[in-house]
Coordinates of C-alpha atoms in Angstrom, one line a residue:
S1 CA 203.5 -62.8 -21.9
V2 CA 204.5 -65.6 -19.5
K3 CA 204.8 -63.1 -16.6
A4 CA 201.5 -61.5 -17.5
L5 CA 199.8 -64.9 -17.3
E6 CA 201.3 -65.6 -13.9
G7 CA 199.8 -62.5 -12.2
A8 CA 196.2 -61.6 -11.4
R9 CA 195.9 -59.6 -14.6
G10 CA 197.2 -62.7 -16.5
E11 CA 194.5 -64.9 -14.9
Q12 CA 191.9 -62.4 -16.0
Q13 CA 193.3 -62.3 -19.5
L14 CA 193.3 -66.1 -19.6
G15 CA 189.7 -66.2 -18.6
V16 CA 188.7 -63.6 -21.2
L17 CA 190.8 -65.6 -23.7
V18 CA 189.0 -68.9 -22.9
N19 CA 185.6 -67.2 -23.2
L20 CA 186.6 -65.5 -26.5
L21 CA 187.8 -68.8 -28.0
Q22 CA 184.6 -70.6 -27.0
R23 CA 182.5 -67.8 -28.7
I24 CA 184.6 -67.8 -31.8
W25 CA 184.5 -71.6 -32.0
T26 CA 180.7 -71.6 -31.9
H27 CA 180.6 -68.9 -34.6
L28 CA 183.0 -70.5 -37.0
L29 CA 181.3 -73.9 -36.9
K30 CA 178.4 -72.3 -38.6
W31 CA 180.5 -71.4 -41.6
S32 CA 183.4 -73.8 -42.0
G33 CA 183.7 -77.5 -42.5
P34 CA 185.5 -79.3 -39.7
V35 CA 188.0 -81.2 -41.7
V36 CA 191.2 -79.8 -43.1
T37 CA 194.1 -81.8 -44.7
M38 CA 197.6 -80.6 -45.1
K39 CA 200.0 -81.9 -47.7
M40 CA 203.7 -81.2 -47.6
A41 CA 206.5 -82.7 -49.7
R42 CA 209.9 -82.9 -47.9
C43 CA 212.7 -84.7 -49.7
R44 CA 212.0 -88.3 -48.6
F45 CA 208.5 -88.1 -47.3
L46 CA 205.0 -86.9 -48.3
V47 CA 203.5 -85.6 -45.0
V48 CA 199.7 -85.4 -44.8
V49 CA 198.0 -83.8 -41.8
L50 CA 194.4 -84.6 -41.2
L51 CA 192.3 -82.5 -38.8
A52 CA 188.8 -83.1 -37.6
S53 CA 188.2 -80.0 -35.5
G54 CA 184.4 -80.3 -35.2
V55 CA 183.8 -84.0 -35.0
G56 CA 181.8 -85.0 -32.0
H57 CA 180.0 -81.7 -31.3
K58 CA 176.3 -82.1 -30.5
G59 CA 173.9 -80.8 -33.1
D60 CA 176.6 -80.9 -35.7
D61 CA 174.4 -81.4 -38.8
L62 CA 176.9 -81.2 -41.7
Q63 CA 174.1 -81.4 -44.3
E64 CA 172.8 -78.0 -43.1
R65 CA 176.2 -76.3 -43.1
I66 CA 176.5 -73.1 -45.0
P67 CA 179.5 -73.3 -47.4
R68 CA 182.4 -71.2 -46.4
K69 CA 183.0 -68.2 -48.6
K70 CA 185.4 -65.3 -48.0
G71 CA 183.5 -62.2 -46.7
T72 CA 180.2 -64.0 -45.9
Y73 CA 180.0 -62.4 -42.5
E74 CA 181.2 -59.3 -40.7
G75 CA 184.1 -59.1 -38.3
T76 CA 186.4 -61.6 -40.1
E77 CA 189.5 -59.5 -39.6
K78 CA 188.7 -58.7 -36.0
I79 CA 188.2 -62.4 -35.2
R80 CA 191.5 -63.3 -37.0
W81 CA 193.3 -60.6 -35.0
H82 CA 192.0 -61.9 -31.7
L83 CA 193.1 -65.4 -32.6
E84 CA 196.5 -64.3 -33.6
Q85 CA 196.8 -62.6 -30.2
A86 CA 195.6 -65.7 -28.5
V87 CA 198.2 -67.9 -30.2
T88 CA 201.0 -65.4 -29.4
L89 CA 200.0 -65.3 -25.7
L90 CA 200.0 -69.1 -25.4
E91 CA 202.9 -70.2 -27.6
H92 CA 205.5 -69.5 -24.9
F93 CA 204.1 -72.2 -22.7
P94 CA 201.3 -74.0 -24.7
L95 CA 198.4 -75.1 -22.5
V96 CA 197.3 -78.4 -24.1
G97 CA 193.6 -77.9 -24.8
L98 CA 193.6 -74.1 -25.2
Y99 CA 196.6 -73.8 -27.4
S100 CA 195.5 -76.6 -29.7
Q101 CA 192.0 -75.1 -30.0
A102 CA 193.4 -71.6 -30.7
C103 CA 195.6 -72.9 -33.5
K104 CA 192.8 -74.9 -35.1
L105 CA 190.5 -71.9 -35.0
L106 CA 193.1 -69.6 -36.5
G107 CA 193.8 -72.1 -39.2
M108 CA 190.2 -72.6 -40.1
E109 CA 189.6 -68.8 -40.2
N110 CA 192.7 -68.3 -42.3
L111 CA 191.9 -71.0 -45.0
D112 CA 191.5 -68.3 -47.7
G113 CA 194.6 -66.4 -46.6
D114 CA 198.3 -67.2 -46.5
A115 CA 198.6 -70.9 -47.1
W116 CA 202.0 -71.2 -45.3
R117 CA 200.7 -69.4 -42.2
T118 CA 197.6 -71.6 -42.2
A119 CA 199.8 -74.7 -42.5
A120 CA 202.1 -73.5 -39.7
V121 CA 199.3 -72.9 -37.1
L122 CA 197.5 -76.1 -38.0
S123 CA 200.6 -78.2 -37.6
E124 CA 201.2 -76.6 -34.3
A125 CA 197.8 -77.9 -33.1
A126 CA 199.0 -81.6 -33.2
A127 CA 200.2 -83.5 -30.2
V128 CA 201.1 -80.6 -27.9
T129 CA 201.2 -83.0 -24.9
L130 CA 203.8 -85.2 -26.6
R131 CA 206.0 -82.2 -27.3
H132 CA 205.9 -81.4 -23.6
Q133 CA 206.8 -85.1 -22.9
F134 CA 209.7 -84.9 -25.3
L135 CA 211.0 -81.8 -23.5
I136 CA 210.7 -83.4 -20.1
T137 CA 212.4 -86.6 -21.2
L138 CA 215.3 -84.7 -22.9
H139 CA 215.7 -82.5 -19.8
K140 CA 216.0 -85.6 -17.6
Q141 CA 218.6 -87.1 -19.9
I142 CA 220.5 -83.8 -20.0
R143 CA 220.5 -83.6 -16.2
N144 CA 221.7 -87.2 -15.9
H145 CA 224.5 -86.7 -18.4
Q146 CA 225.7 -83.6 -16.6
K147 CA 225.9 -85.5 -13.3
E148 CA 227.7 -88.4 -14.9
S149 CA 230.2 -86.1 -16.7
A150 CA 230.9 -84.3 -13.4
A151 CA 231.7 -87.6 -11.7
D152 CA 233.8 -89.0 -14.6
N153 CA 237.5 -88.1 -14.7
G154 CA 238.3 -90.1 -17.9
R155 CA 239.2 -87.7 -20.7
N156 CA 237.9 -89.8 -23.6
S157 CA 234.8 -90.7 -21.8
A158 CA 234.2 -87.0 -20.9
L159 CA 234.6 -86.0 -24.6
E160 CA 232.1 -88.6 -25.7
K161 CA 229.6 -87.6 -23.0
K162 CA 230.1 -83.9 -24.0
R163 CA 229.1 -84.8 -27.6
E164 CA 226.1 -86.7 -26.4
L165 CA 225.1 -83.8 -24.2
E166 CA 225.4 -81.3 -27.1
A167 CA 223.2 -83.6 -29.2
L168 CA 220.6 -83.7 -26.5
I169 CA 220.6 -80.0 -26.1
A170 CA 220.3 -79.5 -29.9
A171 CA 217.3 -81.9 -29.9
R172 CA 215.6 -80.1 -27.0
D173 CA 216.0 -76.7 -28.7
S174 CA 214.5 -78.0 -32.0
V175 CA 211.2 -79.2 -30.5
L176 CA 209.4 -76.0 -31.5
F177 CA 209.5 -74.9 -35.2
P178 CA 207.2 -73.8 -38.0
W179 CA 205.9 -76.1 -40.8
G180 CA 202.9 -76.4 -43.0
T181 CA 200.2 -77.4 -46.1
G182 CA 196.2 -77.5 -48.1
R183 CA 192.7 -78.6 -47.3
F184 CA 189.9 -81.1 -47.8
Q185 CA 186.1 -81.2 -47.5
Q186 CA 183.9 -81.5 -44.5
M187 CA 183.1 -84.8 -42.7
G188 CA 180.4 -85.7 -40.2
Q189 CA 179.6 -87.9 -37.3
S190 CA 177.9 -90.8 -39.0
V191 CA 181.1 -92.6 -40.1
M192 CA 182.6 -92.2 -36.6
S193 CA 179.4 -93.7 -35.0
E194 CA 179.5 -96.6 -37.4
F195 CA 183.2 -97.3 -36.7
Q196 CA 182.6 -97.1 -32.9
D197 CA 179.8 -99.6 -33.2
I198 CA 182.0 -102.0 -35.3
M199 CA 184.6 -101.8 -32.6
Q200 CA 182.1 -102.4 -29.8
V201 CA 180.7 -105.5 -31.5
N202 CA 184.2 -106.7 -32.2
R203 CA 185.1 -106.6 -28.5
T204 CA 181.9 -108.5 -27.4
A205 CA 182.2 -111.0 -30.3
S206 CA 185.0 -112.8 -28.5
K207 CA 182.5 -114.0 -25.9
I208 CA 180.3 -115.8 -28.4
S209 CA 180.4 -119.5 -27.7
C210 CA 178.6 -120.7 -30.9
K211 CA 181.3 -121.2 -33.6
V212 CA 178.8 -120.6 -36.5
K213 CA 177.5 -117.3 -34.9
W214 CA 181.1 -116.3 -34.1
W215 CA 182.2 -116.6 -37.7
S216 CA 179.0 -115.0 -39.1
T217 CA 179.4 -112.0 -36.7
R218 CA 183.0 -111.4 -37.6
L219 CA 182.4 -111.8 -41.4
E220 CA 179.7 -109.2 -41.1
L221 CA 182.0 -106.9 -39.2
D222 CA 184.7 -107.4 -41.8
M223 CA 182.3 -106.3 -44.6
R224 CA 181.0 -103.4 -42.6
L225 CA 184.5 -102.1 -42.1
E226 CA 185.3 -102.5 -45.8
G227 CA 182.2 -100.5 -46.7
L228 CA 183.1 -97.8 -44.1
L229 CA 186.6 -97.4 -45.7
E230 CA 185.1 -97.0 -49.1
T231 CA 182.7 -94.4 -47.7
I232 CA 185.5 -92.4 -46.1
E233 CA 187.3 -92.2 -49.4
R234 CA 184.3 -91.6 -51.6
R235 CA 182.3 -89.2 -49.4
W236 CA 184.9 -87.6 -47.1
L237 CA 187.8 -87.2 -49.5
G238 CA 186.2 -87.3 -52.9
A239 CA 188.3 -85.6 -55.4
W240 CA 190.9 -84.8 -52.9
R241 CA 192.0 -88.4 -52.3
C242 CA 194.7 -87.5 -54.8
L243 CA 196.5 -85.6 -52.1
L244 CA 197.3 -88.9 -50.4
L245 CA 199.3 -90.3 -53.3
G246 CA 203.0 -90.7 -52.4
Q247 CA 205.8 -89.4 -54.7
T248 CA 207.5 -91.4 -57.4
S249 CA 211.2 -91.7 -58.1
D250 CA 210.6 -93.1 -61.7
S251 CA 213.0 -91.0 -63.9
T252 CA 211.2 -92.0 -67.1
Y253 CA 207.9 -90.8 -65.8
E254 CA 209.4 -87.5 -64.5
G255 CA 210.8 -86.8 -68.0
L256 CA 207.4 -87.4 -69.6
L257 CA 205.7 -85.4 -66.9
A258 CA 207.9 -82.3 -67.5
A259 CA 207.2 -82.4 -71.2
A260 CA 203.5 -82.8 -70.7
A261 CA 203.4 -80.0 -68.2
K262 CA 204.8 -77.5 -70.7
K263 CA 202.3 -78.5 -73.3
L264 CA 199.4 -78.4 -70.8
A265 CA 200.5 -74.9 -69.5
R266 CA 200.3 -73.5 -73.1
N267 CA 196.8 -75.1 -73.8
L268 CA 195.3 -73.9 -70.5
S269 CA 196.7 -70.4 -71.0
T270 CA 195.0 -70.3 -74.4
L271 CA 191.7 -71.6 -73.1
L272 CA 191.6 -69.2 -70.1
N273 CA 193.2 -66.3 -71.8
T274 CA 195.5 -65.9 -68.8
A275 CA 199.0 -67.3 -68.0
V276 CA 199.1 -70.7 -66.3
S277 CA 202.6 -71.7 -65.0
V278 CA 204.3 -74.9 -65.9
K279 CA 204.5 -75.6 -62.1
M280 CA 200.7 -75.4 -61.8
A281 CA 200.2 -77.6 -64.9
K282 CA 202.6 -80.2 -63.4
T283 CA 200.6 -80.2 -60.1
L284 CA 197.3 -80.7 -62.0
L285 CA 198.8 -83.6 -64.0
E286 CA 200.1 -85.3 -60.8
L287 CA 196.7 -84.9 -59.1
S288 CA 194.6 -86.1 -62.1
H289 CA 195.8 -89.7 -62.1
S290 CA 193.6 -90.9 -59.3
A291 CA 190.7 -88.5 -60.1
D292 CA 187.4 -89.5 -61.7
T293 CA 187.2 -87.6 -65.0
E294 CA 183.5 -86.7 -64.8
H295 CA 183.2 -85.7 -61.2
H296 CA 186.6 -85.0 -59.7
L297 CA 188.6 -83.2 -62.4
P298 CA 186.2 -80.3 -62.6
I299 CA 186.5 -79.8 -58.8
I300 CA 190.3 -79.9 -58.9
L301 CA 190.5 -77.5 -61.9
S302 CA 188.0 -75.2 -60.3
H303 CA 190.0 -75.0 -57.1
F304 CA 193.4 -74.5 -58.6
L305 CA 192.4 -72.3 -61.6
H306 CA 189.9 -70.2 -59.6
I307 CA 187.0 -70.7 -62.0
D308 CA 183.5 -72.0 -61.5
A309 CA 183.1 -75.8 -61.8
D310 CA 180.1 -75.1 -64.1
A311 CA 181.9 -72.6 -66.3
P312 CA 181.4 -73.1 -70.1
Q313 CA 185.1 -73.7 -70.7
M314 CA 185.3 -76.5 -68.1
G315 CA 184.7 -79.2 -70.7
G316 CA 187.7 -78.0 -72.7
L317 CA 189.9 -77.7 -69.7
V318 CA 189.1 -81.3 -68.6
T319 CA 189.8 -82.5 -72.1
A320 CA 193.1 -80.6 -72.3
L321 CA 194.2 -82.1 -68.9
T322 CA 193.3 -85.7 -69.8
D323 CA 194.9 -85.5 -73.3
A324 CA 198.1 -84.1 -71.8
R325 CA 198.6 -86.9 -69.2
P326 CA 201.6 -89.1 -69.8
T327 CA 200.9 -92.6 -71.1
V328 CA 202.9 -94.1 -68.3
T329 CA 200.9 -94.3 -65.0
P330 CA 203.2 -93.4 -62.1
T331 CA 203.6 -95.8 -59.2
P332 CA 204.0 -94.1 -55.8
N333 CA 207.0 -95.6 -54.2
Q334 CA 208.0 -93.0 -51.6
P335 CA 206.6 -93.0 -48.0
V336 CA 203.5 -91.2 -47.0
V337 CA 203.6 -90.0 -43.4
L338 CA 200.2 -89.3 -41.7
I339 CA 199.7 -86.7 -38.9
L340 CA 196.2 -87.3 -37.6
D341 CA 193.9 -85.2 -35.4
K342 CA 192.9 -86.6 -32.0
N343 CA 189.5 -87.7 -33.4
L344 CA 191.0 -89.5 -36.3
H345 CA 193.7 -91.7 -34.8
A346 CA 191.4 -94.7 -34.3
L347 CA 190.5 -95.0 -38.0
P348 CA 192.6 -97.3 -40.3
W349 CA 193.5 -94.7 -42.9
E350 CA 196.2 -96.9 -44.3
N351 CA 193.5 -99.2 -45.6
L352 CA 191.7 -96.7 -47.8
P353 CA 191.8 -97.9 -51.4
V354 CA 194.0 -95.0 -52.3
L355 CA 196.6 -95.9 -49.6
A356 CA 196.2 -99.6 -49.4
S357 CA 199.1 -100.4 -51.7
Q358 CA 201.4 -97.6 -50.5
Q359 CA 204.0 -97.5 -47.7
V360 CA 202.4 -95.4 -44.9
T361 CA 203.6 -94.5 -41.4
R362 CA 202.1 -92.3 -38.7
V363 CA 203.7 -89.7 -36.5
A364 CA 202.2 -87.6 -33.7
S365 CA 203.3 -84.2 -35.1
L366 CA 205.8 -82.5 -37.3
A367 CA 207.8 -81.7 -34.2
A368 CA 207.9 -85.4 -33.3
L369 CA 209.0 -86.3 -36.9
H370 CA 211.7 -83.7 -36.8
L371 CA 213.1 -85.1 -33.6
M372 CA 212.9 -88.7 -34.7
L373 CA 214.9 -87.8 -37.9
Q374 CA 217.4 -86.0 -35.7
F375 CA 217.7 -88.9 -33.3
N376 CA 218.4 -91.3 -36.2
A377 CA 220.7 -89.2 -38.2
G378 CA 223.9 -91.0 -37.3
D379 CA 225.4 -93.8 -39.4
S380 CA 224.8 -96.4 -36.7
S381 CA 221.1 -95.8 -36.7
V382 CA 218.9 -98.5 -38.2
L383 CA 217.2 -95.7 -40.3
Q384 CA 220.5 -95.1 -42.1
R385 CA 221.9 -98.7 -42.4
G386 CA 218.8 -100.8 -42.2
V387 CA 217.6 -103.5 -39.8
D388 CA 220.2 -106.3 -39.6
Q389 CA 218.5 -109.7 -40.3
T390 CA 220.7 -111.4 -37.6
S391 CA 220.1 -108.8 -34.8
V392 CA 216.6 -109.8 -33.6
F393 CA 215.2 -110.4 -30.1
Y394 CA 211.8 -112.0 -29.7
V395 CA 209.3 -112.7 -26.9
V396 CA 206.7 -115.3 -27.7
D397 CA 203.7 -116.2 -25.5
P398 CA 205.1 -114.8 -22.3
D399 CA 201.9 -115.6 -20.4
N400 CA 202.0 -119.2 -21.7
N401 CA 198.3 -119.1 -22.9
L402 CA 198.6 -118.6 -26.7
K403 CA 199.3 -122.2 -27.9
Y404 CA 198.7 -121.4 -31.6
T405 CA 201.2 -118.5 -31.5
L406 CA 203.7 -120.7 -29.7
D407 CA 203.4 -123.5 -32.2
T408 CA 203.6 -121.0 -35.1
F409 CA 206.7 -119.1 -34.1
K410 CA 208.8 -121.2 -31.7
D411 CA 210.6 -123.4 -34.3
M412 CA 210.5 -120.6 -36.9
F413 CA 212.4 -118.2 -34.7
S414 CA 214.8 -120.7 -33.3
R415 CA 216.0 -121.6 -36.8
Q416 CA 217.0 -118.0 -37.6
Q417 CA 220.7 -117.3 -37.4
G418 CA 221.6 -114.9 -34.6
W419 CA 218.1 -114.5 -33.2
K420 CA 217.7 -114.5 -29.5
G421 CA 214.6 -114.7 -27.4
I422 CA 212.3 -115.9 -24.7
V423 CA 209.5 -118.4 -25.3
G424 CA 206.7 -119.3 -22.9
E425 CA 207.9 -117.2 -20.0
R426 CA 207.9 -113.6 -18.9
P427 CA 211.0 -111.4 -19.5
N428 CA 212.5 -109.4 -16.6
K429 CA 213.2 -105.7 -16.9
A430 CA 216.9 -106.3 -17.8
Q431 CA 215.9 -108.7 -20.6
Y432 CA 213.3 -106.3 -22.0
C433 CA 215.7 -103.3 -21.9
D434 CA 218.4 -105.4 -23.6
A435 CA 215.9 -106.4 -26.3
L436 CA 215.2 -102.8 -27.1
T437 CA 218.7 -101.3 -26.8
Q438 CA 221.0 -104.0 -28.0
H439 CA 219.2 -105.3 -31.1
D440 CA 217.9 -104.0 -34.4
L441 CA 214.4 -105.6 -34.2
F442 CA 212.2 -106.6 -31.3
V443 CA 209.3 -108.9 -32.0
Y444 CA 206.6 -109.2 -29.2
C445 CA 204.0 -111.9 -29.6
G446 CA 201.9 -111.7 -26.5
H447 CA 199.0 -109.8 -24.9
G448 CA 199.0 -106.0 -25.0
N449 CA 202.1 -103.8 -25.6
G450 CA 204.6 -105.0 -23.1
S451 CA 203.7 -102.4 -20.4
K452 CA 203.5 -105.1 -17.7
Y453 CA 207.3 -105.7 -18.1
L454 CA 208.5 -102.2 -18.3
S455 CA 206.7 -99.1 -17.1
G456 CA 206.3 -96.0 -19.3
D457 CA 208.8 -93.9 -17.2
E458 CA 211.4 -96.7 -17.2
L459 CA 210.9 -97.1 -21.0
Q460 CA 211.3 -93.4 -21.7
Q461 CA 214.8 -93.4 -20.1
Q462 CA 216.1 -96.0 -22.5
R463 CA 217.9 -95.3 -25.7
C464 CA 216.1 -97.8 -27.9
R465 CA 217.8 -99.0 -31.0
A466 CA 215.3 -101.6 -32.1
V467 CA 212.3 -101.4 -34.4
S468 CA 209.5 -102.8 -32.3
V469 CA 206.8 -105.1 -33.6
L470 CA 204.1 -105.4 -31.0
M471 CA 201.4 -107.9 -32.0
G472 CA 199.2 -107.7 -28.9
C473 CA 195.6 -106.5 -28.9
S474 CA 195.3 -102.7 -29.2
S475 CA 199.1 -102.3 -28.7
V476 CA 199.2 -98.9 -30.4
R477 CA 195.7 -97.7 -29.6
L478 CA 195.4 -94.1 -28.3
D479 CA 193.0 -93.0 -25.6
V480 CA 191.1 -89.9 -26.6
K481 CA 190.1 -87.5 -23.9
P482 CA 187.6 -84.6 -24.5
R483 CA 190.0 -81.7 -23.7
L484 CA 193.4 -83.3 -23.8
D485 CA 195.6 -84.8 -26.5
P486 CA 195.3 -88.5 -27.2
D487 CA 197.7 -90.7 -25.2
G488 CA 198.9 -94.3 -25.6
F489 CA 201.8 -96.5 -24.5
V490 CA 203.2 -96.4 -28.0
F491 CA 204.3 -92.9 -27.3
N492 CA 206.7 -94.2 -24.6
Y493 CA 208.5 -96.3 -27.3
L494 CA 208.8 -93.2 -29.5
L495 CA 210.0 -91.1 -26.5
A496 CA 212.6 -93.8 -25.9
R497 CA 213.8 -93.2 -29.6
C498 CA 212.4 -96.3 -31.1
P499 CA 212.7 -95.5 -34.8
S500 CA 209.6 -97.4 -35.7
V501 CA 206.8 -99.3 -34.0
V502 CA 204.3 -101.7 -35.6
G503 CA 201.2 -102.5 -33.6
N504 CA 197.4 -103.0 -33.7
L505 CA 194.8 -100.2 -33.4
W506 CA 192.2 -102.5 -31.8
D507 CA 191.7 -106.0 -30.4
V508 CA 192.6 -108.9 -32.8
T509 CA 192.4 -112.7 -32.8
D510 CA 195.7 -114.5 -32.3
R511 CA 195.5 -116.8 -35.3
D512 CA 194.8 -114.2 -37.9
I513 CA 197.3 -111.7 -36.6
D514 CA 199.9 -114.5 -36.4
R515 CA 199.2 -115.0 -40.1
F516 CA 200.0 -111.4 -40.7
L517 CA 203.2 -111.5 -38.7
K518 CA 204.4 -114.7 -40.4
Q519 CA 203.8 -113.3 -43.8
L520 CA 205.6 -110.0 -42.9
L521 CA 208.7 -111.9 -41.7
D522 CA 208.6 -114.3 -44.7
L523 CA 208.5 -111.4 -47.1
W524 CA 211.5 -109.9 -45.4
L525 CA 213.6 -113.1 -44.8
E526 CA 212.7 -115.0 -48.0
G527 CA 211.5 -112.4 -50.4
D528 CA 213.4 -111.7 -53.6
H529 CA 214.1 -107.9 -53.6
D530 CA 216.2 -105.8 -55.9
K531 CA 217.0 -103.6 -53.0
P532 CA 216.3 -103.7 -49.3
P533 CA 212.5 -103.1 -48.8
S534 CA 211.2 -100.6 -46.2
L535 CA 209.1 -102.1 -43.4
P536 CA 205.9 -100.1 -44.4
A537 CA 206.3 -101.3 -48.0
L538 CA 205.8 -105.0 -46.8
I539 CA 202.7 -104.2 -44.7
P540 CA 200.1 -104.2 -47.5
A541 CA 201.1 -107.6 -48.8
A542 CA 201.2 -109.0 -45.2
R543 CA 197.6 -107.8 -44.6
L544 CA 196.5 -110.2 -47.4
A545 CA 197.4 -113.2 -45.4
C546 CA 194.6 -112.5 -42.9
R547 CA 191.3 -114.2 -43.4
M548 CA 189.5 -111.1 -42.1
R549 CA 191.2 -108.7 -44.6
H550 CA 189.8 -105.6 -42.9
L551 CA 188.7 -106.6 -39.3
I552 CA 192.2 -108.0 -38.6
G553 CA 194.3 -107.0 -41.6
A554 CA 193.5 -103.3 -41.2
A555 CA 194.5 -103.3 -37.5
P556 CA 198.3 -103.3 -37.8
V557 CA 199.8 -99.8 -38.5
V558 CA 203.3 -98.3 -38.4
Y559 CA 204.2 -95.4 -36.1
G560 CA 207.5 -93.7 -36.7
L561 CA 210.0 -93.7 -39.6
P562 CA 210.0 -95.9 -42.8
V563 CA 213.1 -98.1 -41.9
T564 CA 214.5 -100.5 -44.4
L565 CA 215.0 -104.3 -43.7
T566 CA 218.4 -105.6 -44.9
K567 CA 219.4 -109.3 -45.6
S568 CA 222.6 -110.9 -44.6

């Protein structure tokens, strides 16, 4: 396939393929909603993939969409076959825009087919560019190790370098792999337009000189963003918000759930006159806790039991489900990992009511998650042993123009045992690299994301050990391009193996974001915890310290792994 694409015939095939995908895309948008979610449980994580394949297309009136039903138009199998061929042709060397589009189209077309195959191709559509970047970075590191090993005559050093080289090669070879998940309802453009308008007004509000108008404008934006988040949960997700609930490790609840599932399976089998498995009954019970009884449960039961939502027996099924629910309400205490489509990265999903109290992190793709887990599998990794309270490096107000930030953190940080840092001056490259590679936690309280002190290429070549907290404006914002994957400086931290990065999705005010950071550190350093808390678990409580609970409190998010914070 690669050789065919290199020749004239290959170029002709590629042109035909592009044309075919464009025609199929136009055709499918008439029949299928543009949003799909994927849910996958894997030992320690609940992974949710959100796709927005059609957001932003002109003339995309979702209210006039024809509901997707299997067999509603001719040529389904032929289209699916062409898409399978397209993905096969491209997967050996994925072209960013084309490969992602082909995978999304195949996933949308196959929604009523094999769930695992659908999940696999949809997960392949995420962050193709970052996968290429991981491969490039790993290849450079492998090449450098080979050169160093050839020049080193020391036996012990050579053995150590050989082990490191083998680990790098294993990581490189594991970048591509299959994964997968389920689906949501369609969403439209109105919410995205409202969010973009809020962000635009937020950027211009900083120039308002009148203090009263400044406050009134920001309070209005805060309320608008709160309403927008409620709209996303109510209208976009609806009954399927239950898919965003993390897992629980409560053994008492698990025992009650197992007994309730057996009872429910018997009752549903009787009502439907067909066998319902205990596994299906358990799934329905888990999903029902966050569902509205009148509106959501019929939708969930209809989908999983393959009956009409208006069927005569639906009332009895809803009653059987609600009566069987354990009296103990589960509390999700395991991480939820979000993999977001390029059009959805900007939205603060972590602040939806269903997620607001949970520990949530983001990763670019399942391939990136797999690599990060592999990079941090050793006992010396902060993912395994936790962040040491005494191994912290900080940079506070490096441009010397954030007086409130300086006054807030200068004395607080200097009092902490073992903490090192720079206050009121710019770090050099050596200091910045040392902060990331020789400490467990790096706290940056300045403008932006630190790119002015260390370039992306220089950062990628580091082996970062530290969890990075970047409190500058838009420090983890991603730039979305029409045909390419989103890109942002935060990816350089992840490429450099930072296990976790905390940063802001948009521009924030220094005083309110300082309140967030102070509360986050206080919860870690002074909190009374039965066991070491994870960093994402402390974020929801830290948001409450902000006066603008949504306009500022919703901006900080976590990229990477749910690391724990230990105390001395």
